Amino acid sequence: MEPLLRVRSLSVTFPTLYGPFEAVSDLDLDLAPGERVALMGESGCGKSVLGHAIIGLMSDVADVRGLIEYRGRDLCRMSEEEVRRIRGASIGLIPQSPGSALDPVLRVGRQIDEMYVLIEGKGQKEAKVLTIKRLNDVGFDDPEETYDTYPHRMSGGMCERALIAMGTALDPDLLVADEPTKGLDPESKMHVIDQLMERATGKTLLLITHDYYVAAACDRVVVMYSGQIIEDGPAHIVLTAPRHPYVIGLWQALPENGLRPMPGTMDRDKTANCRFMNRCPFRDEKCHTPQELREIGDAHLVRCCHA
Amino acid sequence: MDQFDRSQILKWLNPIGLRNFHLALNWLKRNPYRVVGLSIITALCLIAALAPVLAPYEPRYMGWAPFLKPGPEHWLGTDDMGKDIFSQFLYASRISIAVGFAAATVAITIGVAVGLTAGYYRGRVEDLLMGATDLFLLIPALPIMILLASYLGPSVMNVVLVIALLWWCTTARVVHSRVIQVREMQFVESLKAMAFSDHYIVFKHIMLNTKDVIVAKWSLAIASAMMAEAGLAFLGLGDPFQISWGGMISNAFNRGGFAMNLWWWYVAPGGMICLAATAFFLVSMQSRKSSYSMEMV
């Protein structure tokens, strides 16, 4: 099947005081229509940068190379105006940090209204009706009251659900959720994920997270490390029987699997053949050859010679 | 029970907009300084608007005996040319208030436009605009004001322009720094991701988030503009045909009021200038206190 989103040899480089820093290096990723993909990895592995590159939110200083195709059209080579038309209506974003992702001085409903009024050109009254319906959809008991509430009067979970309503307002085909559960307690985390999954039915979802349990709600899990994809496969396999030493380490660090922390920190060095080598318990001479992403099972790819 | 009834009543009142009335009352309770300031300002504006009704005599009529002491006929006496001072005083409020509002509004409009543009677009635009702002800030205000006012000639419009020209830069600075703070907030990024145009983000979201600074600065600007106008008028650079409170003090000074100790001639307009400035300061003070900038970061 033709993928909805195709990312080919994408590299994102930032200039820093210590020279250029490659946040994402030569990355390939396909999202099939209707697929729900969790993008996992620790802080600084490049997962948010990848997400931002897909929705076209890269700062001017970043050097973005490669191909990001949405329905066969390259987002990087489109005019500003064309990209704008695709964003919002076709690619929805559910941002992180619910506390600051809503404008503090506008009522919640007003902010969702804007999607309908400014992007779809609907009337104010019609927009309000649609907004209230959306708020009801994401589990607000009294959507009319929520419509008239300021963000600071809502809890983190409520804000995040309002953001889900906003991100899905125009029924986009592709939803990019950037750590929607960041800073939420486990209870509201599961509630938010439930709502997100419900709203994402039939759509393609790219869920950026570093939470094992959140990732478990998806069909496919992609794990990134130091700017590369190191493991990619069906959720139940990657999360329960991982093959890459890093993902195995993550699995072992879970409380129910022994709470064994992984030693070391991510290396800034991006030239090594295996970027995980300095922390890897299995390293040997073979690791010094270039490591490619290879298929070891049904739709299961791993970047490790030991897998 | 009490709570229940109240919410029911409010719901019932909602369609006729009385719920907003209730909110307005709440707002007044939370902003005591602002209430005092706004009441004074309202009173002053009423005086200015109703001057023709309130004034006992035509302010330019010169038929009374000169240098009369305050009495029931002439509440503030008469001046050297036999004009009623109280009537002049009421009419002068119009000029003082109008100049204050006009100059401040022009200054704030320029300042907000410069600050928003520089803060949102950054880069070279910012360097250029903020550089110009710094340049204007460096100019010593009073000498240049006197120079410009005397060069452009004495008219109300010129006084407004001179004050506005020197007052926009501090506004631009304050708005600029707030915009830098707001534009880095998450919601601006999500708005961009959701395809809203720059124009819309700047004018709706960023300006709304800057409004407390703008309101505070505006009311400070009015106070300062009124005082600057009084200063210029006192130096004889005001419009001689449109007497303001400053102009009255100037007349009192030049035409014997100070020398003969006719305090009623200059104390009333002087006091009104102080009162008006205080009122506007009070309004701005409250908005500085209620600013949420601290919780925001």
Coordinates of C-alpha atoms in Angstrom, one line a residue:
Chain A
M1 CA 0.0 0.0 0.0
E2 CA 1.2 3.5 -0.7
P3 CA 2.4 5.1 2.5
L4 CA 0.6 8.2 3.8
L5 CA 3.9 9.7 4.9
R6 CA 7.2 8.7 3.6
V7 CA 10.4 10.0 5.1
R8 CA 13.6 9.3 3.2
S9 CA 17.2 10.0 4.2
L10 CA 16.2 12.8 6.5
S11 CA 19.0 14.7 8.3
V12 CA 18.5 17.6 10.6
T13 CA 21.6 19.5 11.7
F14 CA 21.8 22.3 14.2
P15 CA 24.8 24.7 14.5
T16 CA 26.1 24.8 18.0
L17 CA 29.0 26.3 19.8
Y18 CA 30.9 23.0 19.5
G19 CA 30.2 22.6 15.8
P20 CA 27.3 21.2 13.9
F21 CA 25.1 18.7 15.8
E22 CA 23.2 16.1 13.9
A23 CA 19.9 15.6 15.7
V24 CA 18.4 13.2 13.1
S25 CA 20.7 11.4 10.8
D26 CA 19.8 9.7 7.5
L27 CA 16.5 8.5 8.7
D28 CA 13.9 6.5 6.7
L29 CA 10.3 6.0 8.0
D30 CA 7.1 5.0 6.3
L31 CA 3.6 5.5 7.9
A32 CA 0.8 3.4 6.2
P33 CA -2.7 4.9 6.3
G34 CA -4.5 4.0 9.5
E35 CA -1.4 2.9 11.3
R36 CA -0.8 3.9 14.9
V37 CA 2.9 4.3 15.5
A38 CA 4.7 5.1 18.8
L39 CA 8.0 6.9 18.4
M40 CA 10.1 6.1 21.5
G41 CA 13.4 7.2 22.8
E42 CA 15.2 9.0 25.6
S43 CA 15.5 12.8 25.8
G44 CA 17.8 14.1 23.1
C45 CA 17.5 11.1 20.8
G46 CA 15.9 13.3 18.1
K47 CA 12.3 12.1 18.3
S48 CA 10.8 15.5 18.8
V49 CA 13.0 17.0 16.1
L50 CA 11.7 14.3 13.7
G51 CA 8.1 15.1 14.7
H52 CA 8.6 18.9 14.2
A53 CA 10.3 18.3 10.9
I54 CA 7.2 16.3 9.7
I55 CA 4.8 19.1 10.7
G56 CA 7.2 21.7 9.2
L57 CA 8.0 23.4 12.4
M58 CA 11.8 23.7 12.2
S59 CA 13.6 26.8 13.3
D60 CA 15.5 28.7 10.6
V61 CA 18.9 27.8 11.9
A62 CA 18.3 24.0 11.4
D63 CA 19.6 22.4 8.3
V64 CA 17.0 20.0 7.0
R65 CA 18.0 17.6 4.3
G66 CA 16.1 14.7 2.7
L67 CA 12.6 14.0 1.7
I68 CA 9.4 14.2 3.7
E69 CA 6.5 13.2 1.4
Y70 CA 2.9 13.5 2.4
R71 CA 0.7 11.6 -0.1
G72 CA 3.5 11.7 -2.6
R73 CA 4.1 15.4 -2.3
D74 CA 7.4 16.7 -0.8
L75 CA 6.6 19.0 2.1
C76 CA 10.1 20.5 2.1
R77 CA 9.8 21.7 -1.5
M78 CA 6.4 23.1 -1.3
S79 CA 5.7 26.8 -1.1
E80 CA 4.8 28.3 2.4
E81 CA 1.2 28.7 1.3
E82 CA 0.8 25.1 0.2
V83 CA 2.4 23.7 3.4
R84 CA 0.0 25.9 5.4
R85 CA -3.0 24.4 3.6
I86 CA -1.8 20.9 4.4
R87 CA -1.0 21.7 8.1
G88 CA -4.0 21.9 10.3
A89 CA -6.4 20.5 7.8
S90 CA -4.5 17.3 6.9
I91 CA -1.7 17.1 9.5
G92 CA -2.9 17.8 13.0
L93 CA -0.6 18.4 15.9
I94 CA -1.2 17.6 19.5
P95 CA 1.5 19.5 21.3
Q96 CA 3.2 18.7 24.6
S97 CA 3.2 20.6 27.9
P98 CA -0.6 21.1 28.3
G99 CA 0.1 23.9 30.7
S100 CA 1.4 26.3 28.1
A101 CA 0.1 25.0 24.8
L102 CA -3.1 26.9 25.2
D103 CA -3.3 30.7 25.1
P104 CA -3.7 31.7 28.7
V105 CA -5.8 34.8 28.0
L106 CA -8.4 33.2 25.7
R107 CA -11.3 30.9 26.6
V108 CA -10.7 27.3 25.6
G109 CA -13.7 27.1 23.3
R110 CA -12.6 30.3 21.5
Q111 CA -9.3 28.8 20.6
I112 CA -10.8 25.7 19.1
D113 CA -13.4 27.9 17.2
E114 CA -10.5 29.5 15.4
M115 CA -9.7 26.3 13.6
Y116 CA -13.2 26.3 12.0
V117 CA -13.5 30.0 11.5
L118 CA -10.0 30.8 10.1
I119 CA -9.1 27.6 8.4
E120 CA -12.4 26.3 7.1
G121 CA -14.2 29.7 6.9
K122 CA -17.2 28.7 8.9
G123 CA -19.4 31.1 10.8
Q124 CA -18.9 31.9 14.5
K125 CA -22.1 30.2 15.5
E126 CA -21.6 27.1 13.5
A127 CA -18.0 26.9 14.9
K128 CA -19.3 27.0 18.4
V129 CA -21.6 24.1 17.8
L130 CA -18.8 22.1 16.3
T131 CA -16.4 23.0 19.1
I132 CA -18.8 21.9 21.8
K133 CA -19.4 18.6 20.0
R134 CA -15.6 18.1 19.9
L135 CA -15.2 18.9 23.6
N136 CA -18.0 16.4 24.3
D137 CA -16.2 13.8 22.1
V138 CA -13.0 14.0 24.2
G139 CA -14.9 13.3 27.4
F140 CA -15.9 16.6 28.9
D141 CA -19.1 16.2 30.9
D142 CA -20.2 19.8 30.5
P143 CA -18.7 20.9 27.2
E144 CA -20.6 24.2 27.3
E145 CA -19.0 25.1 30.5
T146 CA -15.6 24.0 29.3
Y147 CA -16.1 26.2 26.2
D148 CA -16.2 29.3 28.5
T149 CA -13.3 28.3 30.8
Y150 CA -9.8 29.8 30.8
P151 CA -7.0 27.2 30.5
H152 CA -5.6 28.1 34.0
R153 CA -8.8 26.8 35.6
M154 CA -8.3 23.3 34.1
S155 CA -6.1 20.5 35.2
G156 CA -3.3 19.2 33.0
G157 CA -5.3 16.3 31.8
M158 CA -8.2 18.5 30.9
C159 CA -6.0 20.9 29.0
E160 CA -4.5 18.0 27.1
R161 CA -7.9 16.7 26.2
A162 CA -8.8 20.1 25.0
L163 CA -5.7 20.1 22.9
I164 CA -6.7 16.7 21.5
A165 CA -10.0 18.3 20.6
M166 CA -8.2 21.1 18.9
G167 CA -5.7 18.9 17.0
T168 CA -8.5 16.7 15.7
A169 CA -10.9 19.5 15.1
L170 CA -10.6 19.4 11.3
D171 CA -10.3 15.6 11.0
P172 CA -6.8 15.4 9.8
D173 CA -5.5 12.2 8.2
L174 CA -2.3 12.3 10.0
L175 CA -2.0 13.2 13.7
V176 CA 1.3 14.0 15.3
A177 CA 1.1 13.8 19.1
D178 CA 4.2 15.2 20.8
E179 CA 4.4 13.6 24.2
P180 CA 0.8 14.3 25.0
T181 CA 1.1 12.7 28.5
K182 CA 4.1 14.6 29.6
G183 CA 3.7 15.7 33.2
L184 CA 0.4 13.9 33.8
D185 CA -0.3 11.5 36.7
P186 CA -0.9 7.9 35.7
E187 CA -4.6 8.1 36.1
S188 CA -5.2 11.1 33.7
K189 CA -2.4 9.8 31.5
M190 CA -4.4 6.7 30.7
H191 CA -7.6 8.8 30.3
V192 CA -5.8 11.1 27.8
I193 CA -4.4 8.1 25.9
D194 CA -7.8 6.5 25.7
Q195 CA -9.3 9.6 24.3
L196 CA -6.5 10.1 21.9
M197 CA -6.8 6.5 20.6
E198 CA -10.5 6.9 20.2
R199 CA -10.2 10.1 18.3
A200 CA -7.4 8.6 16.2
T201 CA -9.5 5.7 14.9
G202 CA -9.2 5.5 11.2
K203 CA -6.4 8.1 11.1
T204 CA -2.7 7.7 11.0
L205 CA -1.1 8.5 14.4
L206 CA 2.5 9.3 15.2
L207 CA 2.7 9.3 18.9
I208 CA 6.0 10.6 20.3
T209 CA 6.6 9.4 23.8
H210 CA 9.2 8.0 26.2
D211 CA 6.6 6.1 28.2
Y212 CA 6.5 2.3 27.8
Y213 CA 2.8 2.0 28.7
V214 CA 1.7 4.8 26.4
A215 CA 3.6 3.1 23.5
A216 CA 1.8 -0.1 24.3
A217 CA -1.5 1.5 23.1
C218 CA -0.1 1.6 19.5
D219 CA 0.2 -1.0 16.8
R220 CA 3.8 -0.4 15.9
V221 CA 6.8 0.9 17.9
V222 CA 9.8 2.7 16.5
V223 CA 12.7 3.3 18.9
M224 CA 15.2 6.0 18.2
Y225 CA 18.7 6.4 19.7
S226 CA 21.0 9.2 19.0
G227 CA 19.3 10.3 15.8
Q228 CA 18.8 6.9 14.3
I229 CA 16.1 4.3 14.3
I230 CA 17.5 1.3 16.1
E231 CA 14.4 -0.9 16.3
D232 CA 11.1 -0.9 14.5
G233 CA 8.4 -3.5 14.7
P234 CA 5.0 -4.5 15.9
A235 CA 4.3 -3.2 19.4
H236 CA 3.8 -6.5 21.1
I237 CA 7.2 -7.7 19.9
V238 CA 9.2 -4.6 20.5
L239 CA 7.8 -4.0 23.9
T240 CA 7.9 -7.5 25.2
A241 CA 10.7 -9.3 23.3
P242 CA 13.0 -6.5 22.1
R243 CA 16.2 -7.5 20.2
H244 CA 18.3 -4.4 20.2
P245 CA 20.6 -4.2 23.4
Y246 CA 19.3 -0.6 24.1
V247 CA 15.7 -1.6 24.0
I248 CA 16.5 -4.7 26.0
G249 CA 18.1 -2.4 28.6
L250 CA 14.9 -0.3 28.6
W251 CA 12.8 -3.3 29.2
Q252 CA 15.0 -4.5 32.0
A253 CA 14.8 -1.1 33.6
L254 CA 11.0 -1.4 34.0
P255 CA 9.9 -2.0 37.6
E256 CA 8.2 -5.3 36.8
N257 CA 11.3 -6.6 35.0
G258 CA 13.8 -6.0 37.8
L259 CA 14.3 -2.2 37.8
R260 CA 17.9 -2.6 36.5
P261 CA 19.0 0.8 35.3
M262 CA 21.1 1.2 32.1
P263 CA 24.6 2.5 32.7
G264 CA 26.1 5.4 30.9
T265 CA 24.7 8.3 28.9
M266 CA 24.1 8.9 25.2
D267 CA 27.3 9.7 23.4
R268 CA 27.5 12.9 21.4
D269 CA 29.8 11.1 18.9
K270 CA 27.8 10.4 15.8
T271 CA 30.7 8.8 13.8
A272 CA 30.8 5.5 15.6
N273 CA 29.6 2.5 13.6
C274 CA 27.2 1.6 16.4
R275 CA 26.2 4.7 18.5
F276 CA 25.2 2.6 21.4
M277 CA 28.5 0.8 21.7
N278 CA 29.9 2.7 24.7
R279 CA 27.0 1.5 26.8
C280 CA 26.4 -1.9 25.3
P281 CA 27.0 -5.0 27.4
F282 CA 27.3 -7.2 24.2
R283 CA 29.9 -5.2 22.4
D284 CA 32.8 -7.0 20.6
E285 CA 34.9 -6.7 17.4
K286 CA 31.9 -7.2 15.1
C287 CA 30.4 -3.9 16.4
H288 CA 33.2 -2.0 14.6
T289 CA 31.6 -2.7 11.2
P290 CA 28.9 -0.4 9.9
Q291 CA 25.5 -1.3 11.4
E292 CA 22.5 -1.2 9.1
L293 CA 18.8 -1.6 9.9
R294 CA 18.0 -5.2 9.0
E295 CA 14.9 -7.3 9.0
I296 CA 15.0 -10.1 11.5
G297 CA 11.3 -11.0 11.6
D298 CA 8.0 -10.1 10.2
A299 CA 8.1 -6.3 9.8
H300 CA 10.7 -6.2 12.6
L301 CA 13.9 -4.3 11.9
V302 CA 16.9 -3.9 14.2
R303 CA 20.1 -2.0 13.9
C304 CA 22.5 -4.4 15.6
C305 CA 24.7 -7.2 14.5
H306 CA 24.0 -9.3 17.6
A307 CA 20.2 -9.3 17.2
Chain B
M1 CA -28.7 26.0 48.9
D2 CA -27.5 29.5 48.7
Q3 CA -24.9 28.6 46.1
F4 CA -27.4 26.7 44.1
D5 CA -29.8 29.5 44.0
R6 CA -27.2 31.9 42.9
S7 CA -26.0 29.9 40.0
Q8 CA -29.6 29.3 38.9
I9 CA -30.3 33.0 39.0
L10 CA -27.1 33.7 37.1
K11 CA -28.1 31.2 34.4
W12 CA -31.5 32.8 34.1
L13 CA -30.0 36.2 33.8
N14 CA -27.4 35.1 31.3
P15 CA -29.3 35.8 28.1
I16 CA -29.9 39.5 28.9
G17 CA -26.2 40.0 29.6
L18 CA -26.6 40.6 33.3
R19 CA -24.1 37.9 34.0
N20 CA -21.5 40.2 32.6
F21 CA -22.7 42.8 35.0
H22 CA -22.0 40.4 37.9
L23 CA -18.5 39.7 36.5
A24 CA -17.9 43.5 36.2
L25 CA -18.8 43.9 39.9
N26 CA -16.3 41.1 40.8
W27 CA -13.7 42.8 38.7
L28 CA -14.3 46.1 40.6
K29 CA -13.9 44.3 43.9
R30 CA -10.6 42.9 42.9
N31 CA -9.2 46.2 41.5
P32 CA -9.6 48.9 44.2
Y33 CA -6.9 51.2 42.9
R34 CA -8.2 51.0 39.4
V35 CA -11.7 51.8 40.7
V36 CA -10.4 55.0 42.3
G37 CA -8.4 55.9 39.3
L38 CA -11.2 55.2 36.9
S39 CA -13.8 57.2 38.9
I40 CA -11.5 60.2 39.0
I41 CA -10.9 59.9 35.2
T42 CA -14.7 59.5 34.6
A43 CA -15.4 62.6 36.7
L44 CA -12.8 64.6 34.8
C45 CA -14.1 63.5 31.4
L46 CA -17.6 64.4 32.5
I47 CA -16.4 67.9 33.6
A48 CA -14.7 68.3 30.2
A49 CA -17.7 67.1 28.3
L50 CA -20.2 69.2 30.2
A51 CA -18.0 72.3 30.5
P52 CA -20.5 74.5 28.5
V53 CA -23.3 73.4 30.8
L54 CA -21.3 73.7 34.1
A55 CA -19.5 76.9 33.4
P56 CA -21.3 79.9 34.8
Y57 CA -20.0 82.4 32.3
E58 CA -18.4 82.4 28.8
P59 CA -14.7 81.9 29.5
R60 CA -13.5 84.6 27.0
Y61 CA -15.9 87.3 28.2
M62 CA -13.8 90.1 29.6
G63 CA -16.4 92.4 31.2
W64 CA -15.9 91.6 34.9
A65 CA -13.8 93.7 37.3
P66 CA -10.2 92.4 37.3
F67 CA -8.6 90.6 40.2
L68 CA -11.8 89.8 42.0
K69 CA -11.4 87.5 45.0
P70 CA -13.2 84.2 45.0
G71 CA -16.8 84.7 46.0
P72 CA -20.3 83.4 45.3
E73 CA -20.4 85.2 41.9
H74 CA -17.0 84.1 40.8
W75 CA -15.9 80.9 42.5
L76 CA -12.3 81.4 41.6
G77 CA -12.3 85.1 41.2
T78 CA -11.3 86.9 37.9
D79 CA -8.0 87.4 36.2
D80 CA -6.2 90.6 35.1
M81 CA -8.4 91.0 32.1
G82 CA -11.6 90.5 34.0
K83 CA -12.3 86.9 32.8
D84 CA -14.0 84.4 35.1
I85 CA -11.3 81.9 36.2
F86 CA -13.7 79.1 37.2
S87 CA -15.2 79.1 33.7
Q88 CA -11.7 79.1 32.1
F89 CA -10.7 76.3 34.5
L90 CA -13.6 74.1 33.3
Y91 CA -12.9 74.7 29.6
A92 CA -9.2 74.2 30.1
S93 CA -9.9 70.6 31.3
R94 CA -11.0 69.8 27.7
I95 CA -7.6 70.7 26.2
S96 CA -5.5 69.0 28.9
I97 CA -7.5 65.8 28.7
A98 CA -7.7 65.7 24.9
V99 CA -4.0 66.4 24.5
G100 CA -3.2 63.7 27.1
F101 CA -5.4 61.1 25.4
A102 CA -4.4 62.0 21.9
A103 CA -0.6 62.1 22.5
A104 CA -0.6 58.9 24.5
T105 CA -2.7 57.0 21.9
V106 CA -0.4 58.1 19.1
A107 CA 2.6 57.2 21.1
I108 CA 1.3 53.8 22.2
T109 CA 0.2 52.9 18.7
I110 CA 3.6 53.6 17.3
G111 CA 5.3 51.8 20.3
V112 CA 3.1 48.7 20.1
A113 CA 3.6 48.4 16.3
V114 CA 7.4 48.7 16.6
G115 CA 7.6 46.4 19.7
L116 CA 5.4 43.7 18.2
T117 CA 7.2 43.7 14.8
A118 CA 10.6 43.7 16.4
G119 CA 9.8 41.1 19.0
Y120 CA 8.0 38.7 16.7
Y121 CA 10.2 38.7 13.6
R122 CA 13.5 39.1 15.4
G123 CA 16.6 39.1 13.2
R124 CA 17.6 42.2 11.2
V125 CA 14.2 43.8 11.6
E126 CA 14.6 43.7 15.3
D127 CA 18.1 45.2 15.2
L128 CA 16.9 48.0 13.0
L129 CA 13.7 48.9 15.0
M130 CA 15.2 48.5 18.4
G131 CA 18.3 50.5 17.3
A132 CA 16.0 53.3 16.3
T133 CA 14.2 53.0 19.6
D134 CA 17.5 53.3 21.5
L135 CA 18.4 56.3 19.4
F136 CA 15.1 58.1 20.4
L137 CA 15.6 57.1 24.0
L138 CA 19.0 58.7 24.0
I139 CA 17.6 62.1 23.0
P140 CA 17.1 64.3 26.1
A141 CA 13.4 64.7 26.2
L142 CA 12.8 68.2 27.6
P143 CA 15.2 70.2 25.5
I144 CA 14.1 68.5 22.3
M145 CA 10.5 69.0 23.2
I146 CA 11.0 72.7 23.8
L147 CA 13.0 73.0 20.6
L148 CA 10.4 71.1 18.5
A149 CA 7.4 72.9 20.0
S150 CA 8.9 76.3 19.4
Y151 CA 10.1 75.4 15.9
L152 CA 6.7 73.9 14.8
G153 CA 4.8 76.7 16.3
P154 CA 2.2 76.7 19.1
S155 CA -0.8 74.6 18.3
V156 CA -2.6 71.8 20.0
M157 CA -1.7 69.4 17.2
N158 CA 2.0 70.1 17.4
V159 CA 2.1 69.6 21.1
V160 CA 0.4 66.2 20.6
L161 CA 3.0 65.3 18.0
V162 CA 5.9 66.4 20.0
I163 CA 4.9 64.4 23.0
A164 CA 4.0 61.3 21.0
L165 CA 7.3 61.4 19.2
L166 CA 9.2 61.2 22.5
W167 CA 6.9 58.7 24.3
W168 CA 6.7 55.8 21.9
C169 CA 10.1 54.4 22.5
T170 CA 9.7 53.3 26.1
T171 CA 6.5 51.5 25.1
A172 CA 8.3 49.8 22.2
R173 CA 10.9 48.6 24.6
V174 CA 8.5 47.1 27.1
V175 CA 6.2 45.6 24.5
H176 CA 9.2 44.1 22.7
S177 CA 10.5 42.3 25.7
R178 CA 7.1 40.9 26.6
V179 CA 6.6 39.7 23.0
I180 CA 9.9 37.9 23.1
Q181 CA 8.8 36.1 26.2
V182 CA 5.3 35.2 24.8
R183 CA 6.5 34.1 21.3
E184 CA 8.6 31.4 22.8
M185 CA 5.6 29.9 24.6
Q186 CA 4.3 26.6 23.5
F187 CA 0.9 27.8 22.2
V188 CA 2.5 30.1 19.7
E189 CA 4.3 27.1 18.2
S190 CA 1.2 25.0 18.1
L191 CA -0.7 27.9 16.4
K192 CA 2.0 28.0 13.8
A193 CA 1.8 24.2 13.4
M194 CA -2.0 24.6 12.9
A195 CA -1.5 26.8 9.9
F196 CA -2.5 30.2 11.4
S197 CA -0.9 33.1 9.6
D198 CA 1.7 35.3 11.3
H199 CA -0.5 38.3 11.0
Y200 CA -3.2 36.6 12.9
I201 CA -0.9 35.1 15.6
V202 CA 0.7 38.5 16.2
F203 CA -2.5 40.6 16.3
K204 CA -4.7 38.2 18.2
H205 CA -2.7 36.0 20.4
I206 CA 0.5 37.9 21.1
M207 CA -1.2 41.2 21.4
L208 CA -3.8 39.8 23.8
N209 CA -1.0 38.4 25.9
T210 CA 0.7 41.7 26.0
K211 CA -2.4 43.7 26.7
D212 CA -1.8 44.3 30.5
V213 CA 1.6 45.9 29.6
I214 CA -0.1 47.9 26.9
V215 CA -2.9 49.2 29.1
A216 CA -0.5 50.1 31.9
K217 CA 1.8 51.8 29.5
W218 CA -1.1 53.7 27.9
S219 CA -2.4 55.1 31.1
L220 CA 1.2 56.0 32.2
A221 CA 1.6 57.7 28.9
I222 CA -1.5 59.8 29.4
A223 CA -0.3 60.9 32.8
S224 CA 3.1 61.8 31.4
A225 CA 1.6 63.5 28.3
M226 CA -0.7 65.7 30.5
M227 CA 2.3 66.7 32.6
A228 CA 4.5 67.3 29.5
E229 CA 1.7 69.4 28.0
A230 CA 1.4 71.4 31.2
G231 CA 5.2 72.0 31.1
L232 CA 5.2 73.1 27.5
A233 CA 2.2 75.4 28.1
F234 CA 3.8 76.8 31.2
L235 CA 6.8 77.7 29.1
G236 CA 4.5 79.5 26.7
L237 CA 4.7 76.9 24.0
G238 CA 1.1 75.8 24.1
D239 CA -1.7 77.0 21.9
P240 CA -2.5 80.6 23.1
F241 CA -6.1 80.3 21.9
Q242 CA -6.8 76.9 23.5
I243 CA -6.0 77.4 27.2
S244 CA -5.1 74.3 29.1
W245 CA -4.5 73.9 32.8
G246 CA -0.8 74.4 32.1
G247 CA -1.6 77.5 30.2
M248 CA -3.7 78.9 33.1
I249 CA -0.7 78.5 35.4
S250 CA 1.5 80.2 32.7
N251 CA -1.0 83.1 32.6
A252 CA -1.1 83.3 36.4
F253 CA 2.7 83.4 36.4
N254 CA 3.1 86.0 33.6
R255 CA 0.3 88.2 34.5
G256 CA 0.8 88.8 38.2
G257 CA -1.0 85.9 39.9
F258 CA 2.1 84.6 41.6
A259 CA 3.5 88.1 42.4
M260 CA 0.3 89.2 44.0
N261 CA -0.2 85.9 45.7
L262 CA -3.6 85.2 44.0
W263 CA -3.3 81.4 44.8
W264 CA -6.8 80.5 43.6
W265 CA -5.7 81.4 40.1
Y266 CA -3.0 78.7 39.8
V267 CA -3.7 76.2 42.6
A268 CA -6.9 74.9 41.1
P269 CA -5.4 74.0 37.7
G270 CA -2.2 72.7 39.3
G271 CA -4.1 70.5 41.6
M272 CA -6.2 69.1 38.7
I273 CA -3.1 68.2 36.8
C274 CA -1.8 66.3 39.9
L275 CA -5.1 64.7 40.4
A276 CA -5.5 63.5 36.8
A277 CA -1.9 62.2 36.7
T278 CA -2.5 60.4 40.0
A279 CA -5.6 58.8 38.6
F280 CA -3.9 57.5 35.5
F281 CA -0.9 56.2 37.6
L282 CA -3.4 54.4 39.9
V283 CA -4.9 52.6 36.9
S284 CA -1.5 51.5 35.6
M285 CA -0.4 50.5 39.0
Q286 CA -3.1 48.0 39.4
S287 CA -2.4 46.3 36.1
R288 CA 1.2 46.0 37.0
K289 CA 0.2 44.2 40.2
S290 CA -2.3 41.9 38.5
S291 CA 0.1 41.0 35.7
Y292 CA 0.5 37.2 35.4
S293 CA 4.0 37.4 33.9
M294 CA 5.5 35.8 36.9
E295 CA 3.3 32.7 36.8
M296 CA 3.7 32.4 33.1
V297 CA 7.3 31.3 33.0

